[in-house]
Amino acid sequence: MEVEKRKKYALFTSVFGTVGFLIYGGMAAANRELLHIPWNILPTILIYGLGGSLLLGGLALGIMFFADFFQNRKSVTKILLCIFFPVTFMFICLIGILSLIPYGIYNLVMIKKAGRDSEI
């Protein structure tokens, strides 16, 4: 993967992660009494915000992975993936959430390595 594509990936996942943190952390803080959450406000914002960050960032990563996967398939496979859309969407979300952190670390290491190689 080229460096520009890696930078685009890092930008998209970090933006979606930040938006997820703000939305879910804000909703948890605003509805803390309604949901009967026994913690203080700061741990509530952090826990629910990090969960939202993982959810939206993972969804963005899953969609990017699926777009690359979908382009290189035959039309029969594409039709089957569209017919079984709920299962396909479940796998997109699952793979994106589970691989967000490991692939993000790998991606940052490769960007840094490419930057060092271009300096030499």
mmCIF file of C-alpha atoms in Angstrom:
data_model
loop_
_atom_site.group_PDB
_atom_site.id
_atom_site.type_symbol
_atom_site.label_atom_id
_atom_site.label_comp_id
_atom_site.label_asym_id
_atom_site.label_seq_id
_atom_site.Cartn_x
_atom_site.Cartn_y
_atom_site.Cartn_z
ATOM 1 C CA MET A 1 0.000 0.000 0.000
ATOM 2 C CA GLU A 2 1.344 3.417 -0.850
ATOM 3 C CA VAL A 3 1.974 6.113 1.730
ATOM 4 C CA GLU A 4 -0.824 8.424 0.548
ATOM 5 C CA LYS A 5 -3.381 5.645 0.954
ATOM 6 C CA ARG A 6 -2.054 4.904 4.453
ATOM 7 C CA LYS A 7 -2.307 8.579 5.406
ATOM 8 C CA LYS A 8 -5.876 8.698 4.077
ATOM 9 C CA TYR A 9 -6.731 5.627 6.142
ATOM 10 C CA ALA A 10 -5.231 7.194 9.283
ATOM 11 C CA LEU A 11 -7.148 10.429 8.679
ATOM 12 C CA PHE A 12 -10.515 8.727 8.099
ATOM 13 C CA THR A 13 -10.298 6.363 11.049
ATOM 14 C CA SER A 14 -9.102 9.092 13.418
ATOM 15 C CA VAL A 15 -11.875 11.476 12.331
ATOM 16 C CA PHE A 16 -14.539 8.788 12.701
ATOM 17 C CA GLY A 17 -13.032 7.739 16.028
ATOM 18 C CA THR A 18 -13.067 11.299 17.334
ATOM 19 C CA VAL A 19 -16.663 11.830 16.238
ATOM 20 C CA GLY A 20 -17.654 8.528 17.875
ATOM 21 C CA PHE A 21 -15.911 9.530 21.102
ATOM 22 C CA LEU A 22 -17.696 12.883 21.188
ATOM 23 C CA ILE A 23 -21.132 11.498 20.344
ATOM 24 C CA TYR A 24 -21.107 8.482 22.651
ATOM 25 C CA GLY A 25 -19.271 10.232 25.484
ATOM 26 C CA GLY A 26 -21.665 13.166 25.296
ATOM 27 C CA MET A 27 -24.730 10.940 25.228
ATOM 28 C CA ALA A 28 -23.489 8.964 28.236
ATOM 29 C CA ALA A 29 -22.693 12.145 30.176
ATOM 30 C CA ALA A 30 -26.066 13.691 29.395
ATOM 31 C CA ASN A 31 -28.034 10.560 30.261
ATOM 32 C CA ARG A 32 -26.003 9.284 33.209
ATOM 33 C CA GLU A 33 -28.822 9.611 35.720
ATOM 34 C CA LEU A 34 -31.396 8.227 33.298
ATOM 35 C CA LEU A 35 -29.289 5.119 32.639
ATOM 36 C CA HIS A 36 -28.476 4.694 36.367
ATOM 37 C CA ILE A 37 -24.718 4.632 35.786
ATOM 38 C CA PRO A 38 -23.066 4.536 39.235
ATOM 39 C CA TRP A 39 -19.697 6.062 38.232
ATOM 40 C CA ASN A 40 -18.581 9.671 38.251
ATOM 41 C CA ILE A 41 -18.929 11.727 35.093
ATOM 42 C CA LEU A 42 -15.320 11.406 33.833
ATOM 43 C CA PRO A 43 -15.102 7.571 33.782
ATOM 44 C CA THR A 44 -18.536 7.487 32.162
ATOM 45 C CA ILE A 45 -17.428 9.805 29.362
ATOM 46 C CA LEU A 46 -14.178 7.889 28.868
ATOM 47 C CA ILE A 47 -15.656 4.386 28.826
ATOM 48 C CA TYR A 48 -18.609 5.143 26.587
ATOM 49 C CA GLY A 49 -16.563 7.528 24.444
ATOM 50 C CA LEU A 50 -13.872 4.930 23.802
ATOM 51 C CA GLY A 51 -16.552 2.386 22.933
ATOM 52 C CA GLY A 52 -18.106 4.805 20.459
ATOM 53 C CA SER A 53 -14.701 5.613 19.036
ATOM 54 C CA LEU A 54 -14.001 1.932 18.483
ATOM 55 C CA LEU A 55 -17.431 1.417 16.943
ATOM 56 C CA LEU A 56 -17.371 4.264 14.414
ATOM 57 C CA GLY A 57 -13.647 3.967 13.638
ATOM 58 C CA GLY A 58 -14.052 0.229 13.136
ATOM 59 C CA LEU A 59 -17.047 0.769 10.896
ATOM 60 C CA ALA A 60 -15.028 3.167 8.719
ATOM 61 C CA LEU A 61 -12.138 0.687 8.560
ATOM 62 C CA GLY A 62 -14.469 -2.188 7.698
ATOM 63 C CA ILE A 63 -16.029 -0.206 4.878
ATOM 64 C CA MET A 64 -12.586 0.682 3.478
ATOM 65 C CA PHE A 65 -11.464 -2.965 3.681
ATOM 66 C CA PHE A 66 -14.677 -4.130 2.042
ATOM 67 C CA ALA A 67 -14.396 -1.570 -0.771
ATOM 68 C CA ASP A 68 -10.928 -2.892 -1.650
ATOM 69 C CA PHE A 69 -12.170 -6.486 -1.379
ATOM 70 C CA PHE A 70 -15.289 -5.797 -3.454
ATOM 71 C CA GLN A 71 -13.407 -4.245 -6.395
ATOM 72 C CA ASN A 72 -11.403 -7.370 -7.159
ATOM 73 C CA ARG A 73 -14.300 -9.874 -7.262
ATOM 74 C CA LYS A 74 -16.306 -11.433 -10.070
ATOM 75 C CA SER A 75 -19.854 -10.254 -10.675
ATOM 76 C CA VAL A 76 -21.331 -13.505 -9.274
ATOM 77 C CA THR A 77 -19.580 -12.902 -5.959
ATOM 78 C CA LYS A 78 -20.723 -9.281 -5.927
ATOM 79 C CA ILE A 79 -24.338 -10.347 -6.488
ATOM 80 C CA LEU A 80 -24.162 -12.897 -3.665
ATOM 81 C CA LEU A 81 -22.650 -10.325 -1.312
ATOM 82 C CA CYS A 82 -25.487 -7.933 -2.153
ATOM 83 C CA ILE A 83 -28.153 -10.606 -1.643
ATOM 84 C CA PHE A 84 -26.752 -11.562 1.755
ATOM 85 C CA PHE A 85 -26.347 -7.936 2.771
ATOM 86 C CA PRO A 86 -27.125 -8.389 6.522
ATOM 87 C CA VAL A 87 -24.443 -11.059 6.864
ATOM 88 C CA THR A 88 -22.011 -9.036 4.768
ATOM 89 C CA PHE A 89 -22.635 -5.925 6.867
ATOM 90 C CA MET A 90 -22.144 -7.925 10.072
ATOM 91 C CA PHE A 91 -18.762 -9.152 8.815
ATOM 92 C CA ILE A 92 -17.788 -5.630 7.735
ATOM 93 C CA CYS A 93 -18.489 -4.316 11.245
ATOM 94 C CA LEU A 94 -16.846 -7.251 13.012
ATOM 95 C CA ILE A 95 -13.652 -7.214 10.962
ATOM 96 C CA GLY A 96 -13.395 -3.430 11.172
ATOM 97 C CA ILE A 97 -13.811 -3.285 14.958
ATOM 98 C CA LEU A 98 -11.468 -6.206 15.657
ATOM 99 C CA SER A 99 -8.725 -4.932 13.364
ATOM 100 C CA LEU A 100 -8.925 -1.190 14.091
ATOM 101 C CA ILE A 101 -6.217 -0.996 16.748
ATOM 102 C CA PRO A 102 -3.734 -3.598 15.369
ATOM 103 C CA TYR A 103 -3.982 -2.330 11.802
ATOM 104 C CA GLY A 104 -3.795 1.274 12.977
ATOM 105 C CA ILE A 105 -0.526 0.584 14.808
ATOM 106 C CA TYR A 106 0.857 -1.309 11.798
ATOM 107 C CA ASN A 107 -0.168 1.507 9.488
ATOM 108 C CA LEU A 108 1.523 4.186 11.625
ATOM 109 C CA VAL A 109 4.723 2.117 11.774
ATOM 110 C CA MET A 110 4.730 1.744 7.984
ATOM 111 C CA ILE A 111 4.151 5.492 7.464
ATOM 112 C CA LYS A 112 7.031 6.265 9.804
ATOM 113 C CA LYS A 113 9.247 3.693 8.062
ATOM 114 C CA ALA A 114 8.420 5.150 4.635
ATOM 115 C CA GLY A 115 9.283 8.621 5.943
ATOM 116 C CA ARG A 116 12.667 7.407 7.181
ATOM 117 C CA ASP A 117 13.386 5.605 3.911
ATOM 118 C CA SER A 118 12.643 8.737 1.874
ATOM 119 C CA GLU A 119 15.049 10.797 4.006
ATOM 120 C CA ILE A 120 17.977 8.508 3.216
#
